[in-house]
Each structure stands twice: as structure tokens, then as C-alpha cells.
């Protein structure tokens, strides 16, 4: 967001906003010609749609706003002040080139992983598979709890119950916020639904006849549909290790792997299958 600070919006646009994100204040005056090119550069670098940083402009020619510049002890214009949690954390005074502006703003602007996370959040409701791919890229760049939590939420949307549980297990107590609790509650419900009487009956039958490949194939399909993907894939691999042409085991496995796209789990089981085929 980019906006002008006034007496009326000062509290909301600066103080309250800085409690949730960084707010960069640009102090300027029409009487200082160096302000205009620096304003343009700052607006281009931050952008109007930045969800991590707001840019607010303060015209020190306004008598009602001069006190803010005085309280901050500014000595020269134009000036940039980074505000976080209602307090100034960094100041840049006087005319600056683009390199100096980028250096000043770098700690507050989102990195590539954060941008991918933002994109994935926007995609999650429409295309969870695409969101999943973006989050995998983000995690490879920066493995943060925020990325892992959103990846867990996306995995759950794709019925990847095992992966969801694994991801939640990596979240420390300090990061177990409302999003974590919401995902955990949904996962528990999904796991209860996945542990159906039909599944338990098949498991009991297979336990009594562990060499019955037909039962293994049937249970593998049921596992996969219930979100227990790795268990299903492993059963099919075990079948193919004993009989590469058994039933529709190979077709089921290929269909499952195709449906999982670029999932690292799918890549692992593709390699296992190819090692048997070639």
C-alpha cells in the first residue's frame, strides 16, 4: 500500500499498520527538488501491492505533520524511516541513489521464498496442486515454519494425510498458532474418516494371508484413496517385486504417481519402479 499520511489517518496507517508489517515513511517537501526522483524510486522498489511493506508519505510542509519529523530528529530531506511495532528501526537521510535505497529496503522487502508463499496462498483455494508446487520451491529456498505450515495445509487439501502429519511434526511450540491448530483439527477428522471399517477388515484379511497379492492390491488402492499414499505405493511395489505382471498393480502404481505430479514421494517411488523395469 502507498498512501499519504494525514492527521486523521496517522494512527491507523502508521502506528497500527506497523504492528503487522514494516511501514516505511518517506519524508518530503516540494521545496526540496531531490525528493521527487527519490519518491519515484521508493514507490517502484516497494510497489503498491506489497503485502509485507507499506510506503507512507509525509509532507513536512504540513504544520501538523512537522512534529513527526522533529520527534525522529531528522536533519535532511528527503528521508526514509522504517517503522516496526510502533517504533523507528532504521533511518536514511538526504538524497540517495538507487543502490543505497535498495540496500536500505532489502531487510524489509520479501525474498523470493516469501513471494512464492504469497502466490501459493492465493492459489490454494483454486488450484491446490499448483500451490503445492510453489510451496515446494519456496521450501527449497527457505525452510521456514510459515512455509511448512502452508505446505501442510495444501497437502491436506490434496488428501496427503501422511505428509500433512509429518509437516506438522516439524512445527515447534512457538509456531503452533491458530493456523496450526486448524490444520491439526482437520487432519484428525480426515484420519478418522480414513480409518474405515472396510480398511480395517482388509488389513485383518491381509494379516491372516500376507502372501495374498490380490488383497495387497485391493488394500493399496484403498489406502491411496484414503490419503495414506505412501502405504498404498509401498504395497504396490511389494507386489511388483514378487510379480511384475500381477493384476493391475503396475497400472495402479503409474496412475497414482501421475496424479501426484512433482511430489517428492512420487519421485522416490518412480525411481523404485524404474529400477525394476530397466
Backbone as CSV, one residue per row, in Angstrom:
resi,resn,N_x,N_y,N_z,CA_x,CA_y,CA_z,C_x,C_y,C_z
1,UNK,0.842,-1.190,0.000,0.000,0.000,0.000,0.882,1.246,0.000
2,UNK,0.498,2.213,-0.772,1.184,3.501,-0.806,0.143,4.582,-0.550
3,UNK,0.381,5.421,0.455,-0.593,6.472,0.735,0.079,7.647,1.437
4,UNK,-0.638,8.763,1.513,-0.167,9.967,2.197,-0.677,9.971,3.628
5,UNK,0.209,10.313,4.553,-0.179,10.408,5.960,-0.841,11.756,6.224
6,UNK,-1.952,11.689,6.933,-2.647,12.900,7.386,-2.848,12.786,8.890
7,UNK,-3.290,13.858,9.494,-3.570,13.821,10.930,-4.661,12.795,11.215
8,UNK,-5.618,12.678,10.300,-6.754,11.780,10.506,-6.359,10.292,10.423
9,UNK,-5.468,9.940,9.491,-5.145,8.511,9.323,-3.823,8.115,9.973
10,UNK,-3.174,9.039,10.664,-1.852,8.798,11.246,-1.830,7.540,12.118
11,UNK,-2.774,7.439,13.047,-2.781,6.327,13.992,-2.962,4.981,13.288
12,UNK,-3.896,4.922,12.350,-4.197,3.657,11.676,-3.155,3.288,10.634
13,UNK,-2.785,4.245,9.779,-1.901,3.947,8.646,-0.439,3.796,9.055
14,UNK,-0.055,4.367,10.198,1.344,4.266,10.613,1.500,3.389,11.852
15,UNK,0.924,3.812,12.953,1.150,3.089,14.208,0.530,1.692,14.177
16,UNK,-0.760,1.609,13.877,-1.421,0.299,13.877,-0.875,-0.608,12.771
17,UNK,-0.661,-0.051,11.586,-0.153,-0.860,10.468,1.227,-1.433,10.776
18,UNK,2.058,-0.683,11.507,3.419,-1.142,11.803,3.442,-2.292,12.800
19,UNK,2.300,-2.573,13.438,2.233,-3.717,14.342,2.163,-5.033,13.559
20,UNK,1.756,-4.965,12.296,1.596,-6.169,11.484,2.640,-6.292,10.379
21,UNK,3.198,-5.178,9.930,4.179,-5.201,8.846,5.107,-3.999,8.992
22,UNK,6.143,-3.959,8.182,7.027,-2.795,8.169,6.349,-1.653,7.426
23,UNK,6.412,-0.476,7.994,5.925,0.732,7.323,7.119,1.647,7.096
24,UNK,7.369,1.977,5.848,8.465,2.893,5.504,7.865,4.275,5.272
25,UNK,8.354,5.253,6.043,7.860,6.625,5.914,8.810,7.408,5.011
26,UNK,8.251,8.068,4.031,9.037,8.924,3.133,8.712,10.376,3.465
27,UNK,9.704,11.092,4.017,9.536,12.499,4.359,10.002,13.348,3.183
28,UNK,9.174,14.289,2.777,9.497,15.099,1.603,8.925,16.502,1.744
29,UNK,9.362,17.357,0.849,8.832,18.723,0.775,9.013,19.207,-0.653
30,UNK,8.042,19.967,-1.145,8.103,20.466,-2.520,9.299,21.383,-2.734
31,UNK,9.751,22.031,-1.666,10.876,22.968,-1.785,12.224,22.261,-1.986
32,UNK,12.248,20.939,-1.812,13.494,20.174,-1.987,13.357,19.332,-3.253
33,UNK,13.934,19.757,-4.367,13.731,19.073,-5.654,14.233,17.627,-5.676
34,UNK,15.188,17.281,-4.808,15.720,15.914,-4.794,14.686,14.899,-4.278
35,UNK,13.630,15.398,-3.670,12.633,14.478,-3.108,11.884,13.699,-4.192
36,UNK,11.568,14.379,-5.300,10.703,13.756,-6.304,11.311,12.507,-6.947
37,UNK,12.566,12.563,-7.440,13.125,11.329,-8.032,13.281,10.201,-7.012
38,UNK,13.579,10.559,-5.759,13.720,9.527,-4.730,12.359,8.920,-4.380
39,UNK,11.316,9.732,-4.422,9.959,9.222,-4.174,9.580,8.194,-5.232
40,UNK,9.858,8.523,-6.487,9.526,7.626,-7.590,10.262,6.293,-7.439
41,UNK,11.556,6.374,-7.104,12.339,5.136,-6.942,11.807,4.294,-5.779
42,UNK,11.497,4.936,-4.660,10.991,4.205,-3.487,9.662,3.526,-3.810
43,UNK,8.787,4.212,-4.524,7.482,3.635,-4.885,7.655,2.446,-5.829
44,UNK,8.619,2.542,-6.743,8.862,1.439,-7.673,9.441,0.218,-6.950
45,UNK,10.345,0.466,-6.006,11.004,-0.632,-5.304,10.050,-1.347,-4.342
46,UNK,9.163,-0.607,-3.700,8.238,-1.207,-2.738,6.987,-1.727,-3.435
47,UNK,6.393,-0.920,-4.302,5.209,-1.350,-5.045,3.923,-1.191,-4.249
48,UNK,2.850,-0.902,-4.955,1.563,-0.640,-4.304,0.909,-1.894,-3.751
49,UNK,1.272,-3.077,-4.278,0.618,-4.320,-3.866,1.472,-5.161,-2.931
50,UNK,2.472,-4.546,-2.318,3.381,-5.284,-1.435,2.656,-5.649,-0.139
51,UNK,2.555,-6.943,0.158,1.847,-7.376,1.367,2.743,-7.366,2.607
52,UNK,4.035,-7.071,2.437,4.979,-7.083,3.545,5.376,-5.685,4.008
53,UNK,5.315,-4.713,3.101,5.775,-3.360,3.414,4.796,-2.332,2.867
54,UNK,4.441,-1.361,3.706,3.673,-0.195,3.252,4.614,0.993,3.104
55,UNK,4.354,1.838,2.126,5.082,3.092,1.968,4.106,4.227,2.232
56,UNK,4.423,5.048,3.225,3.564,6.198,3.529,4.391,7.473,3.365
57,UNK,3.752,8.505,2.817,4.460,9.751,2.512,4.035,10.835,3.498
58,UNK,5.012,11.584,3.983,4.743,12.675,4.917,5.308,13.965,4.331
59,UNK,4.437,14.932,4.098,4.838,16.248,3.602,5.151,17.121,4.800
60,UNK,6.434,17.394,5.012,6.826,18.164,6.201,6.423,19.632,6.095
61,UNK,5.943,20.055,4.915,5.435,21.424,4.795,4.106,21.580,5.525
62,UNK,3.464,20.462,5.836,2.220,20.497,6.594,2.546,20.754,8.065
63,UNK,2.128,21.884,8.621,2.487,22.230,10.002,2.069,21.150,11.002
64,UNK,0.999,20.446,10.719,0.507,19.436,11.649,1.354,18.161,11.641
65,UNK,2.167,17.998,10.602,2.997,16.795,10.498,4.482,17.055,10.760
66,UNK,4.847,18.345,10.871,6.261,18.678,11.101,6.784,18.070,12.394
67,UNK,5.893,17.939,13.385,6.324,17.429,14.688,6.846,15.990,14.587
68,UNK,6.313,15.212,13.638,6.768,13.833,13.478,8.227,13.795,13.042
69,UNK,8.587,14.646,12.071,9.978,14.712,11.625,10.881,15.192,12.762
70,UNK,10.383,16.143,13.570,11.173,16.659,14.686,11.375,15.586,15.750
71,UNK,10.323,14.806,16.039,10.434,13.755,17.049,11.465,12.705,16.644
72,UNK,11.587,12.470,15.348,12.544,11.485,14.853,13.947,12.061,14.691
73,UNK,14.066,13.379,14.901,15.381,14.023,14.825,15.961,14.091,13.428
74,UNK,15.112,14.168,12.418,15.605,14.216,11.043,16.343,15.520,10.776
75,UNK,17.454,15.412,10.046,18.300,16.560,9.762,18.295,16.954,8.292
76,UNK,17.821,16.053,7.412,17.894,16.355,5.981,16.737,15.686,5.261
77,UNK,16.371,16.282,4.120,15.350,15.728,3.230,15.973,15.426,1.870
78,UNK,15.390,14.451,1.157,14.346,13.514,1.586,14.875,12.539,2.634
79,UNK,13.968,11.862,3.312,14.376,10.905,4.345,13.424,9.714,4.339
80,UNK,13.989,8.557,4.640,13.206,7.328,4.802,13.396,6.819,6.223
81,UNK,12.289,6.428,6.841,12.339,5.854,8.184,11.546,4.546,8.174
82,UNK,12.191,3.449,8.563,11.496,2.166,8.672,10.878,2.066,10.057
83,UNK,9.592,1.754,10.095,8.824,1.690,11.335,8.328,0.256,11.540
84,UNK,8.571,-0.298,12.740,8.052,-1.627,13.071,7.551,-1.601,14.511
85,UNK,6.364,-2.142,14.711,5.756,-2.228,16.043,5.741,-0.876,16.744
86,UNK,5.393,0.160,15.955,5.226,1.488,16.522,6.507,2.228,16.828
87,UNK,7.656,1.681,16.379,8.948,2.297,16.686,9.813,2.400,15.443
88,UNK,10.617,3.488,15.335,11.560,3.582,14.212,12.702,2.592,14.411
89,UNK,13.077,1.884,13.329,14.159,0.900,13.434,15.337,1.222,12.508
90,UNK,15.139,2.129,11.568,16.220,2.468,10.633,15.899,3.796,9.957
91,UNK,16.938,4.573,9.650,16.751,5.899,9.044,17.751,6.086,7.906
92,UNK,17.313,6.691,6.831,18.185,7.049,5.703,17.859,8.487,5.323
93,UNK,18.837,9.381,5.457,18.581,10.809,5.226,19.367,11.345,4.040
94,UNK,18.794,12.362,3.398,19.441,13.037,2.294,19.228,12.328,0.966
95,UNK,19.555,12.976,-0.144,19.389,12.367,-1.478,20.213,11.088,-1.589
96,UNK,19.612,10.029,-2.160,20.279,8.735,-2.273,20.074,8.171,-3.669
97,UNK,21.060,7.380,-4.127,20.888,6.719,-5.421,20.113,5.406,-5.235
98,UNK,19.817,4.741,-6.344,19.000,3.535,-6.294,19.670,2.431,-5.486
99,UNK,20.995,2.306,-5.607,21.707,1.263,-4.862,21.539,1.457,-3.358
100,UNK,21.656,2.699,-2.886,21.500,2.981,-1.460,20.078,2.682,-0.988
101,UNK,19.098,3.009,-1.837,17.708,2.709,-1.487,17.482,1.201,-1.383
102,UNK,18.014,0.461,-2.344,17.844,-0.999,-2.319,18.489,-1.604,-1.072
103,UNK,19.660,-1.102,-0.717,20.360,-1.597,0.477,19.542,-1.317,1.730
104,UNK,18.962,-0.124,1.809,18.147,0.256,2.968,16.890,-0.616,3.070
105,UNK,16.244,-0.873,1.935,14.961,-1.578,1.935,15.097,-3.102,1.985
106,UNK,16.255,-3.625,1.621,16.431,-5.082,1.490,15.978,-5.876,2.710
107,UNK,16.290,-5.455,3.958,15.866,-6.256,5.114,14.356,-6.346,5.288
108,UNK,13.622,-5.431,4.645,12.176,-5.355,4.873,11.348,-5.879,3.700
109,UNK,11.954,-5.976,2.534,11.231,-6.460,1.366,11.195,-7.990,1.355
110,UNK,10.143,-8.586,0.827,10.056,-10.052,0.804,11.119,-10.653,-0.105
111,UNK,11.665,-11.805,0.337,12.600,-12.525,-0.531,11.815,-13.425,-1.482
112,UNK,12.531,-14.162,-2.318,11.862,-14.983,-3.337,10.965,-16.046,-2.708
113,UNK,11.428,-16.626,-1.596,10.624,-17.652,-0.927,9.319,-17.066,-0.397
114,UNK,9.376,-15.869,0.155,8.164,-15.223,0.682,7.200,-14.869,-0.443
115,UNK,7.733,-14.458,-1.577,6.873,-14.155,-2.724,6.176,-15.424,-3.225
116,UNK,6.905,-16.544,-3.257,6.303,-17.813,-3.656,5.223,-18.236,-2.658
117,UNK,5.484,-17.990,-1.366,4.497,-18.305,-0.338,3.225,-17.489,-0.547
118,UNK,3.384,-16.206,-0.841,2.220,-15.353,-1.104,1.424,-15.860,-2.303
119,UNK,2.136,-16.224,-3.369,1.456,-16.744,-4.566,0.704,-18.032,-4.250
120,UNK,1.341,-18.904,-3.463,0.720,-20.184,-3.126,-0.555,-19.978,-2.301
121,UNK,-0.535,-19.033,-1.379,-1.715,-18.757,-0.564,-2.877,-18.291,-1.439
122,UNK,-2.557,-17.501,-2.461,-3.603,-17.028,-3.373,-4.154,-18.171,-4.232
123,UNK,-3.297,-19.155,-4.540,-3.686,-20.263,-5.407,-4.394,-21.387,-4.654
124,UNK,-4.195,-21.464,-3.347,-4.611,-22.636,-2.574,-6.075,-23.009,-2.775
125,UNK,-6.964,-22.028,-2.717,-8.384,-22.323,-2.846,-8.797,-22.715,-4.254
126,UNK,-8.043,-22.259,-5.264,-8.406,-22.505,-6.659,-7.708,-23.717,-7.248
127,UNK,-6.416,-23.861,-6.939,-5.613,-24.930,-7.546,-4.574,-25.405,-6.531
128,UNK,-4.973,-26.268,-5.588,-4.035,-26.704,-4.552,-2.805,-27.424,-5.100
129,UNK,-2.949,-28.102,-6.242,-1.791,-28.793,-6.813,-0.729,-27.780,-7.263
130,UNK,-1.176,-26.677,-7.883,-0.234,-25.625,-8.289,0.376,-24.954,-7.055
131,UNK,-0.451,-24.738,-6.026,0.042,-24.143,-4.786,1.100,-25.040,-4.146
132,UNK,0.867,-26.345,-4.207,1.807,-27.313,-3.642,3.178,-27.192,-4.325
133,UNK,3.167,-27.077,-5.650,4.421,-26.931,-6.385,5.165,-25.660,-6.010
134,UNK,4.437,-24.553,-5.864,5.057,-23.281,-5.477,5.672,-23.375,-4.084
135,UNK,4.982,-24.056,-3.183,5.474,-24.185,-1.813,6.699,-25.083,-1.726
136,UNK,6.759,-26.095,-2.586,7.962,-26.929,-2.637,9.166,-26.087,-3.069
137,UNK,8.951,-25.212,-4.040,10.021,-24.307,-4.481,10.422,-23.368,-3.351
138,UNK,9.427,-22.819,-2.664,9.693,-21.884,-1.565,10.485,-22.568,-0.458
139,UNK,10.094,-23.798,-0.136,10.777,-24.517,0.949,12.224,-24.827,0.589
140,UNK,12.480,-25.086,-0.684,13.855,-25.346,-1.119,14.730,-24.105,-0.949
141,UNK,14.106,-22.926,-1.036,14.850,-21.669,-0.880,15.007,-21.265,0.573
142,UNK,13.952,-21.503,1.372,13.968,-21.051,2.764,12.969,-21.899,3.559
143,UNK,13.477,-22.823,4.325,12.624,-23.800,5.020,12.110,-23.211,6.334
144,UNK,11.126,-22.316,6.238,10.600,-21.636,7.426,9.334,-22.327,7.939
145,UNK,9.001,-22.130,9.216,7.749,-22.689,9.749,6.514,-22.199,8.989
146,UNK,6.519,-20.944,8.548,5.371,-20.391,7.813,5.153,-21.142,6.499
147,UNK,6.240,-21.457,5.805,6.134,-22.195,4.544,5.687,-23.619,4.809
148,UNK,6.250,-24.251,5.852,5.880,-25.633,6.163,4.416,-25.738,6.592
149,UNK,3.927,-24.757,7.336,2.526,-24.773,7.757,1.583,-24.674,6.564
150,UNK,1.891,-23.768,5.643,1.039,-23.625,4.466,1.168,-24.843,3.565
151,UNK,2.352,-25.439,3.519,2.531,-26.682,2.764,1.699,-27.804,3.391
152,UNK,1.639,-27.843,4.725,0.806,-28.842,5.406,-0.669,-28.635,5.068
153,UNK,-1.091,-27.385,5.049,-2.484,-27.078,4.702,-2.790,-27.511,3.274
154,UNK,-1.840,-27.293,2.374,-2.017,-27.674,0.971,-2.003,-29.188,0.807
155,UNK,-1.093,-29.854,1.513,-1.034,-31.313,1.466,-2.356,-31.911,1.948
156,UNK,-2.935,-31.312,2.968,-4.216,-31.802,3.482,-5.320,-31.611,2.443
157,UNK,-5.276,-30.469,1.741,-6.271,-30.224,0.690,-6.148,-31.254,-0.430
158,UNK,-4.946,-31.788,-0.620,-4.707,-32.806,-1.653,-4.844,-34.230,-1.094
159,UNK,-5.331,-34.327,0.140,-5.547,-35.622,0.793,-4.250,-36.374,1.041
160,UNK,-3.152,-35.638,1.245,-1.864,-36.244,1.576,-1.747,-36.254,3.108
161,UNK,-2.425,-37.195,3.729,-2.532,-37.187,5.187,-1.200,-37.481,5.871
162,UNK,-0.440,-38.422,5.340,0.843,-38.763,5.948,1.792,-37.569,5.907
163,UNK,1.855,-36.934,4.747,2.751,-35.774,4.613,2.296,-34.635,5.511
164,UNK,0.978,-34.428,5.608,0.466,-33.373,6.488,0.928,-33.606,7.914
165,UNK,0.818,-34.841,8.376,1.230,-35.161,9.740,2.730,-34.961,9.923
166,UNK,3.519,-35.363,8.931,4.965,-35.182,9.017,5.335,-33.703,9.097
167,UNK,4.683,-32.886,8.286,4.975,-31.455,8.276,4.583,-30.798,9.603
168,UNK,3.427,-31.162,10.128,3.010,-30.595,11.416,3.982,-30.987,12.523
169,UNK,4.588,-32.153,12.384,5.558,-32.599,13.375,6.829,-31.776,13.397
170,UNK,7.068,-30.998,12.344,8.271,-30.150,12.298,8.027,-28.759,12.872
171,UNK,6.789,-28.467,13.264,6.460,-27.130,13.759,6.648,-27.075,15.273
172,UNK,7.535,-26.206,15.730,7.812,-26.075,17.161,6.669,-25.404,17.916
173,UNK,6.715,-25.489,19.227,5.659,-24.933,20.067,5.428,-23.454,19.796
174,UNK,6.500,-22.707,19.572,6.385,-21.256,19.384,5.587,-20.888,18.136
175,UNK,5.520,-21.813,17.178,4.834,-21.517,15.907,3.505,-22.270,15.772
176,UNK,3.046,-22.887,16.850,1.779,-23.617,16.795,0.614,-22.652,17.048
177,UNK,0.366,-21.823,16.035,-0.641,-20.770,16.135,-2.025,-21.289,15.737
178,UNK,-2.946,-20.376,15.480,-4.309,-20.766,15.127,-4.347,-21.538,13.804
179,UNK,-3.458,-21.188,12.859,-3.402,-21.925,11.596,-3.008,-23.375,11.858
180,UNK,-2.011,-23.575,12.698,-1.567,-24.920,13.056,-2.705,-25.711,13.694
181,UNK,-3.390,-25.102,14.659,-4.471,-25.796,15.359,-5.607,-26.158,14.403
182,UNK,-5.886,-25.272,13.454,-6.951,-25.524,12.482,-6.586,-26.714,11.584
183,UNK,-5.343,-26.745,11.109,-4.899,-27.850,10.248,-4.906,-29.159,11.034
184,UNK,-4.434,-29.117,12.281,-4.382,-30.315,13.110,-5.781,-30.897,13.331
185,UNK,-6.754,-30.023,13.602,-8.131,-30.488,13.823,-8.696,-31.128,12.557
186,UNK,-8.431,-30.501,11.405,-8.915,-31.057,10.135,-8.226,-32.383,9.818
187,UNK,-6.947,-32.477,10.140,-6.204,-33.722,9.893,-6.777,-34.857,10.733
188,UNK,-7.072,-34.588,11.983,-7.608,-35.629,12.864,-8.946,-36.152,12.338
189,UNK,-9.770,-35.246,11.843,-11.043,-35.665,11.257,-10.824,-36.515,10.009
190,UNK,-9.872,-36.087,9.166,-9.581,-36.835,7.935,-9.015,-38.212,8.256
191,UNK,-8.181,-38.302,9.299,-7.604,-39.590,9.675,-8.672,-40.544,10.216
192,UNK,-9.601,-40.004,10.943,-10.706,-40.830,11.435,-11.520,-41.385,10.264
193,UNK,-11.765,-40.529,9.280,-12.526,-40.969,8.101,-11.727,-41.990,7.300
194,UNK,-10.386,-41.849,7.301,-9.540,-42.758,6.514,-9.425,-44.133,7.155
195,UNK,-9.681,-44.203,8.457,-9.573,-45.486,9.150,-10.948,-46.143,9.197
196,UNK,-11.465,-46.486,8.034,-12.830,-47.002,7.917,-12.888,-48.482,8.306
197,UNK,-14.086,-48.970,8.613,-14.239,-50.407,8.908,-13.803,-51.281,7.735
198,UNK,-14.053,-50.801,6.500,-13.660,-51.571,5.314,-12.141,-51.743,5.252
199,UNK,-11.435,-50.634,5.571,-9.975,-50.717,5.571,-9.489,-51.681,6.645
200,UNK,-10.030,-51.568,7.826,-9.598,-52.430,8.925,-9.861,-53.902,8.598
201,UNK,-10.974,-54.165,7.927,-11.294,-55.538,7.544,-10.279,-56.078,6.545
202,UNK,-9.911,-55.238,5.562,-8.905,-55.652,4.582,-7.558,-55.885,5.255
203,UNK,-7.200,-55.020,6.198,-5.927,-55.165,6.915,-5.902,-56.487,7.688
204,UNK,-7.019,-56.821,8.319,-7.102,-58.079,9.063,-6.964,-59.288,8.135
205,UNK,-7.616,-59.206,6.965,-7.534,-60.306,5.991,-6.095,-60.476,5.500
206,UNK,-5.426,-59.354,5.240,-4.051,-59.426,4.746,-3.117,-59.941,5.833
207,UNK,-3.389,-59.552,7.081,-2.570,-60.050,8.182,-2.686,-61.568,8.293
208,UNK,-3.876,-62.098,7.973,-4.085,-63.548,8.035,-3.520,-64.256,6.815
209,UNK,-3.385,-63.527,5.695,-2.858,-64.128,4.464,-1.876,-63.149,3.819
210,UNK,-0.699,-62.959,4.427,0.252,-61.930,3.975,0.789,-62.118,2.555
211,UNK,0.650,-63.302,1.992,1.162,-63.546,0.634,0.087,-63.380,-0.434
212,UNK,-1.108,-62.987,-0.048,-2.214,-62.818,-0.995,-2.039,-61.483,-1.734
213,UNK,-1.523,-61.552,-2.969,-1.243,-60.327,-3.731,-2.524,-59.592,-4.117
214,UNK,-3.602,-60.339,-4.299,-4.870,-59.693,-4.636,-5.362,-58.796,-3.513
215,UNK,-5.245,-59.290,-2.272,-5.620,-58.475,-1.116,-4.721,-57.247,-0.996
216,UNK,-3.423,-57.447,-1.260,-2.489,-56.315,-1.196,-2.867,-55.240,-2.205
217,UNK,-3.205,-55.676,-3.411,-3.567,-54.722,-4.456,-4.829,-53.944,-4.057
218,UNK,-5.817,-54.650,-3.542,-7.063,-54.007,-3.130,-6.817,-53.018,-1.985
219,UNK,-6.014,-53.426,-1.027,-5.726,-52.561,0.115,-4.905,-51.341,-0.312
220,UNK,-3.987,-51.539,-1.250,-3.166,-50.429,-1.750,-4.046,-49.332,-2.342
221,UNK,-5.021,-49.722,-3.146,-5.931,-48.750,-3.755,-6.742,-48.024,-2.678
222,UNK,-7.212,-48.783,-1.686,-7.992,-48.197,-0.605,-7.151,-47.228,0.224
223,UNK,-5.913,-47.605,0.495,-5.008,-46.713,1.229,-4.834,-45.391,0.484
224,UNK,-4.566,-45.489,-0.790,-4.299,-44.279,-1.581,-5.518,-43.360,-1.586
225,UNK,-6.690,-43.934,-1.775,-7.907,-43.130,-1.804,-8.196,-42.502,-0.445
226,UNK,-7.706,-43.118,0.627,-7.931,-42.600,1.974,-6.865,-41.605,2.402
227,UNK,-5.947,-41.260,1.479,-4.907,-40.292,1.812,-3.659,-40.900,2.413
228,UNK,-3.626,-42.207,2.544,-2.458,-42.899,3.088,-1.600,-43.347,1.895
229,UNK,-1.040,-42.360,1.220,-0.436,-42.581,-0.087,0.804,-43.464,-0.048
230,UNK,1.676,-43.181,0.900,2.915,-43.961,0.927,2.636,-45.427,1.233
231,UNK,1.683,-45.704,2.096,1.333,-47.088,2.395,0.808,-47.800,1.147
232,UNK,-0.009,-47.081,0.370,-0.525,-47.669,-0.860,0.559,-47.923,-1.878
233,UNK,1.451,-46.959,-2.059,2.541,-47.112,-3.027,3.462,-48.262,-2.624
234,UNK,3.757,-48.356,-1.339,4.666,-49.403,-0.875,4.090,-50.794,-1.101
235,UNK,2.791,-50.942,-0.880,2.164,-52.245,-1.125,2.258,-52.642,-2.590
236,UNK,2.046,-51.687,-3.490,2.119,-51.987,-4.924,3.543,-52.350,-5.340
237,UNK,4.521,-51.668,-4.767,5.918,-52.000,-5.051,6.220,-53.424,-4.588
238,UNK,5.719,-53.798,-3.414,5.937,-55.154,-2.900,5.323,-56.203,-3.827
239,UNK,4.144,-55.885,-4.379,3.504,-56.803,-5.327,4.371,-56.974,-6.568
240,UNK,4.824,-55.853,-7.130,5.606,-55.894,-8.377,6.966,-56.546,-8.180
241,UNK,7.509,-56.448,-6.956,8.776,-57.124,-6.679,8.613,-58.645,-6.742
242,UNK,7.395,-59.124,-6.431,7.125,-60.564,-6.485,6.654,-61.007,-7.870
243,UNK,5.844,-60.116,-8.519,5.291,-60.477,-9.830,5.027,-59.189,-10.603
244,UNK,5.905,-58.886,-11.536,5.832,-57.613,-12.260,4.579,-57.499,-13.116
245,UNK,3.939,-58.620,-13.405,2.761,-58.608,-14.276,1.471,-58.904,-13.509
246,UNK,1.528,-58.812,-12.182,0.351,-59.209,-11.414,-0.801,-58.213,-11.573
247,UNK,-1.969,-58.727,-11.932,-3.195,-57.935,-11.984,-3.005,-56.582,-12.655
248,UNK,-3.507,-55.526,-11.995,-3.354,-54.163,-12.495,-2.449,-53.347,-11.576
249,UNK,-1.568,-54.051,-10.873,-0.712,-53.371,-9.897,0.138,-52.279,-10.546
250,UNK,0.757,-52.621,-11.699,1.612,-51.626,-12.357,0.795,-50.430,-12.839
251,UNK,-0.391,-50.683,-13.393,-1.258,-49.596,-13.858,-1.696,-48.713,-12.683
252,UNK,-2.085,-49.350,-11.582,-2.485,-48.575,-10.406,-1.337,-47.687,-9.938
253,UNK,-0.147,-48.260,-9.908,1.011,-47.508,-9.438,1.304,-46.324,-10.353
254,UNK,1.285,-46.547,-11.652,1.545,-45.460,-12.605,0.471,-44.379,-12.515
255,UNK,-0.779,-44.791,-12.361,-1.872,-43.815,-12.232,-1.691,-42.973,-10.971
256,UNK,-1.326,-43.620,-9.893,-1.117,-42.895,-8.638,0.027,-41.896,-8.760
257,UNK,1.133,-42.331,-9.342,2.300,-41.465,-9.497,1.973,-40.279,-10.393
258,UNK,1.210,-40.519,-11.451,0.811,-39.424,-12.349,-0.048,-38.407,-11.606
259,UNK,-0.970,-38.889,-10.779,-1.856,-37.987,-10.051,-1.105,-37.149,-9.024
260,UNK,0.056,-37.630,-8.574,0.825,-36.918,-7.547,1.755,-35.864,-8.123
261,UNK,1.909,-35.839,-9.449,2.710,-34.798,-10.085,4.149,-34.783,-9.603
262,UNK,4.610,-33.586,-9.172,6.017,-33.400,-8.793,6.278,-33.684,-7.316
263,UNK,5.374,-34.356,-6.670,5.527,-34.708,-5.257,6.833,-35.498,-5.064
264,UNK,7.691,-35.098,-4.103,8.940,-35.834,-3.861,8.697,-37.315,-3.557
265,UNK,7.588,-37.638,-2.897,7.263,-39.036,-2.620,7.053,-39.801,-3.921
266,UNK,6.373,-39.153,-4.872,6.153,-39.784,-6.168,7.485,-40.019,-6.888
267,UNK,8.380,-39.055,-6.801,9.694,-39.199,-7.449,10.443,-40.394,-6.883
268,UNK,10.344,-40.575,-5.583,11.027,-41.704,-4.941,10.485,-43.041,-5.430
269,UNK,9.169,-43.136,-5.546,8.576,-44.412,-5.970,8.697,-44.625,-7.483
270,UNK,8.809,-43.539,-8.237,9.101,-43.703,-9.670,10.462,-44.376,-9.849
271,UNK,11.434,-43.916,-9.059,12.778,-44.499,-9.159,12.753,-45.986,-8.792
272,UNK,11.948,-46.329,-7.782,11.845,-47.742,-7.398,11.240,-48.570,-8.528
273,UNK,10.197,-48.013,-9.156,9.571,-48.734,-10.262,10.509,-48.885,-11.444
274,UNK,11.200,-47.806,-11.811,12.105,-47.856,-12.951,13.260,-48.809,-12.719
275,UNK,13.703,-48.918,-11.461,14.806,-49.827,-11.156,14.385,-51.281,-11.378
276,UNK,13.086,-51.552,-11.257,12.592,-52.914,-11.512,12.355,-53.149,-12.987
277,UNK,11.970,-52.084,-13.711,11.618,-52.237,-15.131,12.848,-52.282,-16.031
278,UNK,13.907,-51.545,-15.637,15.060,-51.428,-16.538,16.346,-51.867,-15.863
